[in-house]
mmCIF file of C-alpha atoms in Angstrom:
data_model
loop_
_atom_site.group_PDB
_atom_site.id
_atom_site.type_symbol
_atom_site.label_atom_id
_atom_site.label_comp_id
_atom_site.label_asym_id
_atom_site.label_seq_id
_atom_site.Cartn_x
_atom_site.Cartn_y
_atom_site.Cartn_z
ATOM 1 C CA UNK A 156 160.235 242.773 -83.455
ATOM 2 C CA UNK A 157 160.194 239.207 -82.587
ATOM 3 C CA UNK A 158 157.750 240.282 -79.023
ATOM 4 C CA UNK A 159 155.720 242.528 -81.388
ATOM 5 C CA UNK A 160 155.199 239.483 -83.790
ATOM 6 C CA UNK A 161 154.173 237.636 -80.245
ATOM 7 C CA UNK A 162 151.729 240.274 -78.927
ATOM 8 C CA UNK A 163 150.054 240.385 -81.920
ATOM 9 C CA UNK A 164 149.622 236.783 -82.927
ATOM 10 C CA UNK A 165 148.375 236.021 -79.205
ATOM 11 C CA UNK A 166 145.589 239.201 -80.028
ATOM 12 C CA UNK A 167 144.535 238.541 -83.252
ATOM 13 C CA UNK A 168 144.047 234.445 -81.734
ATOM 14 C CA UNK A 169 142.270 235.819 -78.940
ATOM 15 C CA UNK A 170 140.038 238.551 -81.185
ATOM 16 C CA UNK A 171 139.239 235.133 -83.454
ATOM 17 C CA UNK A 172 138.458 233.272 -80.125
ATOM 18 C CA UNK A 173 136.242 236.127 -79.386
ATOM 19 C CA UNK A 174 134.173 236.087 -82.162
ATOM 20 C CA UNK A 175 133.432 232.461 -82.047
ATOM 21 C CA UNK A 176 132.372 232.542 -78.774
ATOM 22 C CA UNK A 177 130.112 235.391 -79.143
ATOM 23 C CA UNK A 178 129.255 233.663 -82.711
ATOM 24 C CA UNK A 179 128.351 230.620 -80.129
ATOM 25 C CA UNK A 180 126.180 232.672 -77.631
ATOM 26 C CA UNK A 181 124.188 234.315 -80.930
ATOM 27 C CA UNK A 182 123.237 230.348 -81.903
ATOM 28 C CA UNK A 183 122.623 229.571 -78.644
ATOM 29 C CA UNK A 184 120.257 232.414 -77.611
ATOM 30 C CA UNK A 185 118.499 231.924 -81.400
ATOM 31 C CA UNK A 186 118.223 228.453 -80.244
ATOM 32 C CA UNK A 187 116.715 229.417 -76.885
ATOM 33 C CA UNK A 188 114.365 231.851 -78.758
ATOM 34 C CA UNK A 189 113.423 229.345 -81.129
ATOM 35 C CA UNK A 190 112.541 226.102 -79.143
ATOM 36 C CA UNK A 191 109.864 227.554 -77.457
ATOM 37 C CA UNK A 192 108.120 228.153 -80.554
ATOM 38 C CA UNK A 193 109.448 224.339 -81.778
ATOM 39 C CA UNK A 194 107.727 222.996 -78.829
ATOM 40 C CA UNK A 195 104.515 224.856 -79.186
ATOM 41 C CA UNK A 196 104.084 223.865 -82.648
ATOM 42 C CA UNK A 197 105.152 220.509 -82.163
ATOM 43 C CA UNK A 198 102.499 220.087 -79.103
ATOM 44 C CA UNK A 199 99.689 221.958 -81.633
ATOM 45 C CA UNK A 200 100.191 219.413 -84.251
ATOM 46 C CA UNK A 201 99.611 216.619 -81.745
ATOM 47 C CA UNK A 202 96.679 217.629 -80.437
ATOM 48 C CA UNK A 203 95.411 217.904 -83.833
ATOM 49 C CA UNK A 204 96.172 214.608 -84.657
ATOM 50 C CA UNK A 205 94.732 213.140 -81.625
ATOM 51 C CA UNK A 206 91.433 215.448 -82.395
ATOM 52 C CA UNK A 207 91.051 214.583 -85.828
ATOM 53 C CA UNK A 208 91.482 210.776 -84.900
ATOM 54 C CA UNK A 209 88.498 211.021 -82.524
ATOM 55 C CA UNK A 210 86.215 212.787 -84.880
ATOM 56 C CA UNK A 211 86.937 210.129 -88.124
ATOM 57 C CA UNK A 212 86.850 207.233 -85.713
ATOM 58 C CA UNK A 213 83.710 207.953 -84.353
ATOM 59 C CA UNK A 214 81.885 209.323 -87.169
ATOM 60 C CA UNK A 215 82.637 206.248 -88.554
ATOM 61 C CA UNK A 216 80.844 204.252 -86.236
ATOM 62 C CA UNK A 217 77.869 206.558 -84.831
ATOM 63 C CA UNK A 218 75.045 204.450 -85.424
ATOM 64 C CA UNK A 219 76.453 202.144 -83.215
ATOM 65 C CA UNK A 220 77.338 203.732 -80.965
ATOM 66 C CA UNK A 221 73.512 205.601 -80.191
ATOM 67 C CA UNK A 222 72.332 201.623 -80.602
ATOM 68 C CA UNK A 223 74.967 200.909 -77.086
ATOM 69 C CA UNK A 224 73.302 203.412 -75.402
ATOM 70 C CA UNK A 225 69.574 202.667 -76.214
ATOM 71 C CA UNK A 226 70.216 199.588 -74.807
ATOM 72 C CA UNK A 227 72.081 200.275 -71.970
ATOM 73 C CA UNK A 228 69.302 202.559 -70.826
ATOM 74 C CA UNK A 229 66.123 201.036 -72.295
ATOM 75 C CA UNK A 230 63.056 200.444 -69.532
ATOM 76 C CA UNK A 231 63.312 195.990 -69.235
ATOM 77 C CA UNK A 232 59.583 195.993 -68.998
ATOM 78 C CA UNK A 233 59.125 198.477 -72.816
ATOM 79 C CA UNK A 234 62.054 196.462 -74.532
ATOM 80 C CA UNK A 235 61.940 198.125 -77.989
ATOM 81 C CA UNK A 236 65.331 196.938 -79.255
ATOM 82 C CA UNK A 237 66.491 193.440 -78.858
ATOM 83 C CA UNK A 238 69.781 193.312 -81.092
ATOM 84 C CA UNK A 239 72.118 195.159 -83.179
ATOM 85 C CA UNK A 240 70.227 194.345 -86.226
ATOM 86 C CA UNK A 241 67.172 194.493 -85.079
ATOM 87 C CA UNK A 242 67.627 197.736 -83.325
ATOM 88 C CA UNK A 243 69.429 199.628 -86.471
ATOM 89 C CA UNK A 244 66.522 198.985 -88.257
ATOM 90 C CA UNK A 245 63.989 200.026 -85.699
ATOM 91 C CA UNK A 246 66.392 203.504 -85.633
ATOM 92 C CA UNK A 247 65.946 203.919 -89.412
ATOM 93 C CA UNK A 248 62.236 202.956 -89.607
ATOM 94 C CA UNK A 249 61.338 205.311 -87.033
ATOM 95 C CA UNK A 250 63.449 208.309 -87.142
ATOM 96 C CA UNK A 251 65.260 207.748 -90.555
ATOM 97 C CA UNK A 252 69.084 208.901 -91.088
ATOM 98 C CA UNK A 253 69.235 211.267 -88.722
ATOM 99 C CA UNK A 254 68.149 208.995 -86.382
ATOM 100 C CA UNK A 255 71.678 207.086 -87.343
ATOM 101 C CA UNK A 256 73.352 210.407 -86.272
ATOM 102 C CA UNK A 257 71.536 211.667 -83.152
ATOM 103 C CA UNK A 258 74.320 212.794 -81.083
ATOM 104 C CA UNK A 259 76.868 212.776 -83.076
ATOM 105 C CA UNK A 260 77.432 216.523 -83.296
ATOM 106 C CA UNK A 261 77.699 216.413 -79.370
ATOM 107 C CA UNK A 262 79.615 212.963 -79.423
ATOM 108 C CA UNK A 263 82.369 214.814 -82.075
ATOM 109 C CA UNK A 264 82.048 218.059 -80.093
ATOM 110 C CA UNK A 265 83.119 215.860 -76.776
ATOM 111 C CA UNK A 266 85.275 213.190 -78.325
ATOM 112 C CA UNK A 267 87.734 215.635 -80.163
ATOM 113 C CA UNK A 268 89.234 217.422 -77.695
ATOM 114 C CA UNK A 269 88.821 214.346 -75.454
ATOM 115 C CA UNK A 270 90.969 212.246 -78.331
ATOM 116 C CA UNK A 271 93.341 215.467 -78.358
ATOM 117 C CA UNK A 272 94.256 215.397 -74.719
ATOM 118 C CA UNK A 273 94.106 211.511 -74.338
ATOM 119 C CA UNK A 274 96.807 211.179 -77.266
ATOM 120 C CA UNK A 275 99.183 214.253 -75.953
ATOM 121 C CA UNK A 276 98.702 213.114 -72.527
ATOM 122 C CA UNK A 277 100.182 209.975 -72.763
ATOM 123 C CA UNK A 278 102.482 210.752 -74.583
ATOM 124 C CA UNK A 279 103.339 213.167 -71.826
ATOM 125 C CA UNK A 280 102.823 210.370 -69.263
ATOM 126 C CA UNK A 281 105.109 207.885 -70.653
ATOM 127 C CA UNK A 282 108.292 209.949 -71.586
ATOM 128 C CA UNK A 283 108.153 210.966 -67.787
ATOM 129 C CA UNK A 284 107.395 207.564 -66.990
ATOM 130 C CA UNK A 285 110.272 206.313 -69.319
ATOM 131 C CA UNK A 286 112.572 209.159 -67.800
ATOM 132 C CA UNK A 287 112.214 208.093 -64.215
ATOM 133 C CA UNK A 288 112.103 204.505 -65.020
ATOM 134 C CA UNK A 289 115.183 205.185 -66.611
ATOM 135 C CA UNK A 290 116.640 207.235 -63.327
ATOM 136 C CA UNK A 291 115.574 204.340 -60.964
ATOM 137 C CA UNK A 292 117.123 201.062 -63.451
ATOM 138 C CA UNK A 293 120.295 203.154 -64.149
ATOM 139 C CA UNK A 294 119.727 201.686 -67.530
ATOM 140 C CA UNK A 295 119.773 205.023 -70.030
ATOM 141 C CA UNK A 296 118.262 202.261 -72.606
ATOM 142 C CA UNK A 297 115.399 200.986 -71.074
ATOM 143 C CA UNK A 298 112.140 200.877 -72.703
ATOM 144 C CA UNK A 299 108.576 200.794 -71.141
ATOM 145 C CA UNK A 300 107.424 197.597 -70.135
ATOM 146 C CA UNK A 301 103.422 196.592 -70.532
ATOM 147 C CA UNK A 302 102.066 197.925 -66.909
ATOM 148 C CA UNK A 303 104.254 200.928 -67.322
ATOM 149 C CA UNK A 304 102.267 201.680 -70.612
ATOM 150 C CA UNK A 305 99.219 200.964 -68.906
ATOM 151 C CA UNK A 306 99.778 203.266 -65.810
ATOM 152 C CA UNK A 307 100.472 206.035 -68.541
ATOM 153 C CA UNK A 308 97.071 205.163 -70.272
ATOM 154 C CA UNK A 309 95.364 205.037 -67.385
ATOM 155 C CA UNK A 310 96.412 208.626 -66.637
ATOM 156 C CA UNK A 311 95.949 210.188 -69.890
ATOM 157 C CA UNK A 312 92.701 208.578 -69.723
ATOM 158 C CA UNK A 313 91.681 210.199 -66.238
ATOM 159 C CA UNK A 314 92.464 213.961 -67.716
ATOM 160 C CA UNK A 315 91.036 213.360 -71.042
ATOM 161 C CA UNK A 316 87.676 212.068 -69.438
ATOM 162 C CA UNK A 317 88.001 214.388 -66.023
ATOM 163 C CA UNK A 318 88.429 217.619 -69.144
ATOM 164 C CA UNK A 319 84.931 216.788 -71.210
ATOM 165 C CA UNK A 320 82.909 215.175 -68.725
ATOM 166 C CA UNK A 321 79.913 217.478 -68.981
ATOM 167 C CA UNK A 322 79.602 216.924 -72.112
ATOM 168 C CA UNK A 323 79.693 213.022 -72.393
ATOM 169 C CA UNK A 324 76.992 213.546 -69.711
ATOM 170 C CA UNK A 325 74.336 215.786 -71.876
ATOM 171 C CA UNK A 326 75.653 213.485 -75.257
ATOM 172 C CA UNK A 327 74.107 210.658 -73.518
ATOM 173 C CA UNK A 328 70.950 212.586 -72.694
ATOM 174 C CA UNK A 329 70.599 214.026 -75.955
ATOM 175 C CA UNK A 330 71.189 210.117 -77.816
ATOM 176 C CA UNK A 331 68.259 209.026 -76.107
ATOM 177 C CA UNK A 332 65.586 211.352 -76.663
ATOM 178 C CA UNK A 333 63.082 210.720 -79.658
ATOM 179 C CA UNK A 334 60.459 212.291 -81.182
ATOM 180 C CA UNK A 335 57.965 211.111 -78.937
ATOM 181 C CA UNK A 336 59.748 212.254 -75.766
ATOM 182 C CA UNK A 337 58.055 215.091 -73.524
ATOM 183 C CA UNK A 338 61.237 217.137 -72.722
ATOM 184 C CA UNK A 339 63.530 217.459 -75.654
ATOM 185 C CA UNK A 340 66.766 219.265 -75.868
ATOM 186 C CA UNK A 341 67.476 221.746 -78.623
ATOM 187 C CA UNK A 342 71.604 221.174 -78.851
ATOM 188 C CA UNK A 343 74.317 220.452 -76.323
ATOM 189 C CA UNK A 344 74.234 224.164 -75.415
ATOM 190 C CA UNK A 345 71.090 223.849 -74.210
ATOM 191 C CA UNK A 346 71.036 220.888 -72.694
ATOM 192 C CA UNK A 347 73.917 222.231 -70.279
ATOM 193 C CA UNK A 348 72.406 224.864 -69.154
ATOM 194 C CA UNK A 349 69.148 223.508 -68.551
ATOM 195 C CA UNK A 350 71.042 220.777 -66.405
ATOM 196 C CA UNK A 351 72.666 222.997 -64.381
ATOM 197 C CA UNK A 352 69.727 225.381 -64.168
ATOM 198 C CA UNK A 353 67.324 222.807 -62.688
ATOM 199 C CA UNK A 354 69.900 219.812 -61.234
ATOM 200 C CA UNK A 355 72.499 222.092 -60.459
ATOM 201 C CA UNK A 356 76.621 222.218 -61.503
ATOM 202 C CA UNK A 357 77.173 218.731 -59.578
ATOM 203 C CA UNK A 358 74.769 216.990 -62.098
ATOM 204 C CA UNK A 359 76.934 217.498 -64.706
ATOM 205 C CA UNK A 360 79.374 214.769 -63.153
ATOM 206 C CA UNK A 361 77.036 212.445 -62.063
ATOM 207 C CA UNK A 362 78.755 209.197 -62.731
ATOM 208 C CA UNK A 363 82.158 210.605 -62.891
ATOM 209 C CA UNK A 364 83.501 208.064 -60.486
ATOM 210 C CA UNK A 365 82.437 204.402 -62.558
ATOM 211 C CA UNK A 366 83.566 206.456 -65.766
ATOM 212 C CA UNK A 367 87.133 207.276 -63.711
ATOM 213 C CA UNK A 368 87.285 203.796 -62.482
ATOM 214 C CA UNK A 369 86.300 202.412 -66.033
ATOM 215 C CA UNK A 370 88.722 204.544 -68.274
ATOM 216 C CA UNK A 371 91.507 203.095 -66.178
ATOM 217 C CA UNK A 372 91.610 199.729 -67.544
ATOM 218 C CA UNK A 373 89.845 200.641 -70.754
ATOM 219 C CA UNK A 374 92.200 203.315 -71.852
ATOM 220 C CA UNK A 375 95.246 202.365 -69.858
ATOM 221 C CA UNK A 376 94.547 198.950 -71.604
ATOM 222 C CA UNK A 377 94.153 200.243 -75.086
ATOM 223 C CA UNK A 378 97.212 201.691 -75.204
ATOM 224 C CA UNK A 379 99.724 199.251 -73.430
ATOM 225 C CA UNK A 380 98.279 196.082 -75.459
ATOM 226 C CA UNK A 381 98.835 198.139 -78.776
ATOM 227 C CA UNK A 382 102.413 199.301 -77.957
ATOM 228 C CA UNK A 383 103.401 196.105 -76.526
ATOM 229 C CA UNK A 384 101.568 193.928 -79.252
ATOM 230 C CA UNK A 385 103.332 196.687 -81.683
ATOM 231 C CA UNK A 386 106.695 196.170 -80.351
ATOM 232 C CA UNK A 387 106.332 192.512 -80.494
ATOM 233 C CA UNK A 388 105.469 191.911 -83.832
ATOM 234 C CA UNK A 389 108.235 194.500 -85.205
ATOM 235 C CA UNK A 390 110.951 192.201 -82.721
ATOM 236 C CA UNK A 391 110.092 188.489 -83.442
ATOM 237 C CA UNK A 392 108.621 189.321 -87.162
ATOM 238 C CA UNK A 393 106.274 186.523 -87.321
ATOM 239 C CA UNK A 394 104.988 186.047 -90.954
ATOM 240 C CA UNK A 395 106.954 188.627 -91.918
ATOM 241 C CA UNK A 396 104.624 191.612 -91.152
ATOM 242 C CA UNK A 397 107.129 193.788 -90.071
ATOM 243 C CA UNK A 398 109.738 195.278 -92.642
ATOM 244 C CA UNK A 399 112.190 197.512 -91.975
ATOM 245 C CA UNK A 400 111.017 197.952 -88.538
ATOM 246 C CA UNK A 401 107.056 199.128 -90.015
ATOM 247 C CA UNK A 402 104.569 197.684 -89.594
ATOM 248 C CA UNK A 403 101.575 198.266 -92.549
ATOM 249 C CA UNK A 404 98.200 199.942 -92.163
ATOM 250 C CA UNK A 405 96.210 196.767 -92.189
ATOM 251 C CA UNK A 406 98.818 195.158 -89.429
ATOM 252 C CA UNK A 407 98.455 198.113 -86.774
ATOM 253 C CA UNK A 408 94.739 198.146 -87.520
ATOM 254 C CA UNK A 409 94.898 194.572 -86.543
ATOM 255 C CA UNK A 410 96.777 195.491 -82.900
ATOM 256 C CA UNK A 411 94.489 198.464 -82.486
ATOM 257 C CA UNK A 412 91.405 195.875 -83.039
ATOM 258 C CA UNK A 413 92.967 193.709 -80.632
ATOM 259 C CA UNK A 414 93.576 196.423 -77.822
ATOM 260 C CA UNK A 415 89.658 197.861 -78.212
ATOM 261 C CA UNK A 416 88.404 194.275 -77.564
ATOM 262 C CA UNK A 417 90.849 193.630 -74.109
ATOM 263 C CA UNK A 418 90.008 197.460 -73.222
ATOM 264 C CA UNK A 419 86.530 197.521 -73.522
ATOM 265 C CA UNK A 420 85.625 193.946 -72.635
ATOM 266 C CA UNK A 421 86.399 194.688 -69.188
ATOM 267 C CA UNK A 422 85.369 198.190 -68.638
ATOM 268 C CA UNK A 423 81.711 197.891 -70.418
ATOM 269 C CA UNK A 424 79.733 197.164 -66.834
ATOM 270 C CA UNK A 425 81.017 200.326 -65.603
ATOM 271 C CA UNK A 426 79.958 202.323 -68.520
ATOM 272 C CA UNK A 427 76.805 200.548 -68.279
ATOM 273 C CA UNK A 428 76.670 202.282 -64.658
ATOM 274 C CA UNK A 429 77.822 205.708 -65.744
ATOM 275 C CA UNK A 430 74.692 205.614 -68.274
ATOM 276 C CA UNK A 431 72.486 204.953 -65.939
ATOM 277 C CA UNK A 432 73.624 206.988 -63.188
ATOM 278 C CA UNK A 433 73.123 210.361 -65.851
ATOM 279 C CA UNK A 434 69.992 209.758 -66.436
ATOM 280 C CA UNK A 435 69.229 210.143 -63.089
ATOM 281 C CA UNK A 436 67.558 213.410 -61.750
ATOM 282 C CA UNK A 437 66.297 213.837 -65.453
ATOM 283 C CA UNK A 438 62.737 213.928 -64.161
ATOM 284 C CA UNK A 439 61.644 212.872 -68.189
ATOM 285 C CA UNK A 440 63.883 210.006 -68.668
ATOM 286 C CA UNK A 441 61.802 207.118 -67.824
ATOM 287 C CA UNK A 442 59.804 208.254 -70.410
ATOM 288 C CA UNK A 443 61.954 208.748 -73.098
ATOM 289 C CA UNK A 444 64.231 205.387 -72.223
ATOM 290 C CA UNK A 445 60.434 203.980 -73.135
ATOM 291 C CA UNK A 446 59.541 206.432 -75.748
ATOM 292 C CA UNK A 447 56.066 206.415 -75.492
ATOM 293 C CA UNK A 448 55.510 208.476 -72.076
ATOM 294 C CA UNK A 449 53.629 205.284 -70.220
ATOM 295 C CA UNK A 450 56.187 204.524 -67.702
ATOM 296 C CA UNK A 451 56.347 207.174 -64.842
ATOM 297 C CA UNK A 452 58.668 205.116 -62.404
ATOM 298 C CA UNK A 453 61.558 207.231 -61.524
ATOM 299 C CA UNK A 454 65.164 206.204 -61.572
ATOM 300 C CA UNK A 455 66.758 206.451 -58.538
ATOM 301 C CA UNK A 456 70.183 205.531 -57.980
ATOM 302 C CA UNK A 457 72.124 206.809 -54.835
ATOM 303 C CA UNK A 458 75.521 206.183 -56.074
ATOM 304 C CA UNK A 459 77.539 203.605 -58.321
ATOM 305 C CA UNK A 460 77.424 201.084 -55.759
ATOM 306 C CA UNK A 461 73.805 201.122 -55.601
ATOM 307 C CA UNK A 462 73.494 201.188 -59.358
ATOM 308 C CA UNK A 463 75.099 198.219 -59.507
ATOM 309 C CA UNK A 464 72.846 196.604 -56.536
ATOM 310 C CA UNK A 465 69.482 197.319 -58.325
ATOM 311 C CA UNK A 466 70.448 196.502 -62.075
ATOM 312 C CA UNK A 467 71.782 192.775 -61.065
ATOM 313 C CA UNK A 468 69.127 192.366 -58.568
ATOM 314 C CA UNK A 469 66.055 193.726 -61.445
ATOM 315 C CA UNK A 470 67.275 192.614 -63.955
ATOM 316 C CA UNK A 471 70.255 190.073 -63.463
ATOM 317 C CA UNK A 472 73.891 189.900 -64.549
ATOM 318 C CA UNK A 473 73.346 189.939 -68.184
ATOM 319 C CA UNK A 474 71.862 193.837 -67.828
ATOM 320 C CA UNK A 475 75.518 194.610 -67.139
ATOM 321 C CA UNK A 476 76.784 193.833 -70.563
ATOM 322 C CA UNK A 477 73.449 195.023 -72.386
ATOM 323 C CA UNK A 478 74.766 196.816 -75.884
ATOM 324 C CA UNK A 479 77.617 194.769 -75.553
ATOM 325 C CA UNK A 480 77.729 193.328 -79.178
ATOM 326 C CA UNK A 481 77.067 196.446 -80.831
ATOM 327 C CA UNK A 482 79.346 198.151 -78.898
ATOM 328 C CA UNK A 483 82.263 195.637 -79.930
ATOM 329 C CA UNK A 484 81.223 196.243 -83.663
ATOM 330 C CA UNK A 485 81.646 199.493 -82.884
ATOM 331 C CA UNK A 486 84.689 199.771 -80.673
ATOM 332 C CA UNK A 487 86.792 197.189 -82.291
ATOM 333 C CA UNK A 488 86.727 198.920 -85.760
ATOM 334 C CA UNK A 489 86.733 202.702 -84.195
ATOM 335 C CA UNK A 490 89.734 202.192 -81.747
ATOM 336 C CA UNK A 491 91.752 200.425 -84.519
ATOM 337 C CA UNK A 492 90.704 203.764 -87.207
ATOM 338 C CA UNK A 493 92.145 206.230 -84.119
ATOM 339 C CA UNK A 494 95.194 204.831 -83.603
ATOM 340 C CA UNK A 495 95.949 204.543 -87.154
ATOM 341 C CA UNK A 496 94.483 208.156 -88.312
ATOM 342 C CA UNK A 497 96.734 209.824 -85.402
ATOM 343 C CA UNK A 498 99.823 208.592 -86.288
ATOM 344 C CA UNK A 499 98.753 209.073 -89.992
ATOM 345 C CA UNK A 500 98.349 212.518 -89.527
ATOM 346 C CA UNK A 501 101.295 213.087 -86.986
ATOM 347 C CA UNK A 502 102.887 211.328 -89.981
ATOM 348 C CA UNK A 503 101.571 214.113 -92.695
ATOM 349 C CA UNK A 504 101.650 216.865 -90.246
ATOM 350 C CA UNK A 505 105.831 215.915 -89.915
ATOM 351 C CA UNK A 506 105.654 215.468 -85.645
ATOM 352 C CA UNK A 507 108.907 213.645 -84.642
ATOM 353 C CA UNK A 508 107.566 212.033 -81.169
ATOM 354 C CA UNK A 509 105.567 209.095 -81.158
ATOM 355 C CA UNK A 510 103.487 207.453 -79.081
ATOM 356 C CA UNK A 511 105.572 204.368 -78.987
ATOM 357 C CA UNK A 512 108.761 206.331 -77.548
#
């Protein structure tokens, strides 16, 4: 009796052990099944944040932003705009509110998916960063340091620009067309094709290589002074802007101010450059950069090197930072609105990472 008591106490504990393991497996494999669809959703959410952020931030500040690129291109010797004030109300005299706007379908069209990938791929970028930082130190609680956060930016920054690069191209072409200009293009649509039709595929990335070479500092800049001036603020408290580790609304629009000045400060002669450079091969833009037709000099650049030559030699070093005002009114306020709306919205949408990780 006392063996048969034995045999079956030792198979009823192994029939229990049974059934939790295969109780185990069942989570497991749900779990397995599951995360995939976790992950997706989690990554879908992100990119809508970073999308959304893009569109509201530069919305916000498109009149501005077509006033930077009139003067960046505008013929020296037909100088029709000679200031942010001065030139907003030249835009609205001439060509009313929707003068305000011109290109801001194709700047939203290009900037939304460029703000989606930007945001998810740094965020990408500096958790494998972080991880083999982490592998290297041997320190499981390390944390990115400043040029860490800036060689994430910088590569988030290369895809997201690398991704929509045709259409920042025919953006810029269709911001500075007016009324008065002999060639004008219906929509972004057909201002592709017609570029590629008559200047061929490689037009489409003409000035690639000063945008590459300026989105590395700009955007790799952007994002490690607002993480590190983030993380400062919430560690030393000064003033007591930080509570509880959070830091308000007004206080990271504040860092994200402060990171579009550093950023764009020293990447603006390079996107200076890349404006130039697309223009040329347009066999109408000298006329419409003077929008009355009576300049018929080509533009002829034969790469970013001599771009650079001809506009310091023709018109001296200022020409590099022409727009530069109203492009810091502009920036300032729009790169502070896009770091705030995306984590606003990864916020509302319920996404656990964060840039700052």
């Amino acid at each position: 009796m006392a063996s048969e008591d034995v045999v079956s106490k030792t198979t009823g504990e192994s029939a229990v052990s049974t059934i939790v393991n295969l109780a185990e497996e069942a989570k497991l494999a749900s779990e397995g099944v599951k995360a995939p669809s976790h992950a997706l959703l989690s990554i879908c959410k992100s990119l809508i944040a970073g999308g959304v952020a893009g569109g509201v931030s530069r919305s916000a500040v498109a009149p501005l932003e077509r006033l930077k690129i009139l003067l960046q291109v505008q013929n020296p010797h037909s100088i029709k705009y000679n200031g942010t004030i001065q030139g907003l109300k030249y835009i609205w005299r001439t060509e009313g509110i929707r003068g305000m706007f011109k290109g801001n379908g194709t700047n939203c069209a290009r900037i939304v998916p460029n703000s989606a990938v930007k945001f998810f791929s740094y965020e990408q970028a500096s958790s494998g960063i972080l991880w083999l930082y982490r592998q290297q130190s041997g320190n499981e609680e390390a944390s990115l340091t400043p040029l860490l956060r800036l060689g994430a930016g910088a590569c988030a920054g290369i895809i997201a620009m690398s991704a929509t690069y045709p259409m920042d191209m025919v953006r810029g072409r269709l911001t500075v067309q007016t009324e008065n200009s002999p060639r004008q293009y219906r929509g972004i649509f057909h201002a592709l094709s017609t570029v590629f039709r008559e200047e061929g595929p490689r037009a489409l990335y003409r000035g690639w290589l000063p945008s590459v070479i300026g989105v590395i500092p700009y955007v790799g800049l952007n994002f490690a002074v607002y993480e590190s001036l983030k993380d400062w603020l919430i560690q030393t408290k000064p003033f007591g802007l930080a509570e509880n580790s959070e830091l308000s609304v007004t206080t990271r629009l504040a860092c994200g101010a402060a990171a579009g000045t550093v950023g764009q400060t020293v990447a603006y002669p390079l996107d200076v450059i890349r404006r130039r450079m697309q223009m040329v091969g347009w066999k109408d833009a000298s006329s419409v950069l003077t929008a009355d037709g009576k300049s018929k000099t080509p533009l002829e650049y034969t790469g970013m090197v001599d771009a650079f030559r001809k506009t310091v030699r023709h018109e001296g070093f200022g020409a590099l930072y022409k727009g530069l005002v109203p492009n810091s009114v502009k920036v300032v306020p729009s790169i502070a609105i896009a770091f705030v709306t995306y984590e606003v919205v990864k916020d509302v949408l319920g996404v656990e990472m964060r840039i700052s990780d």
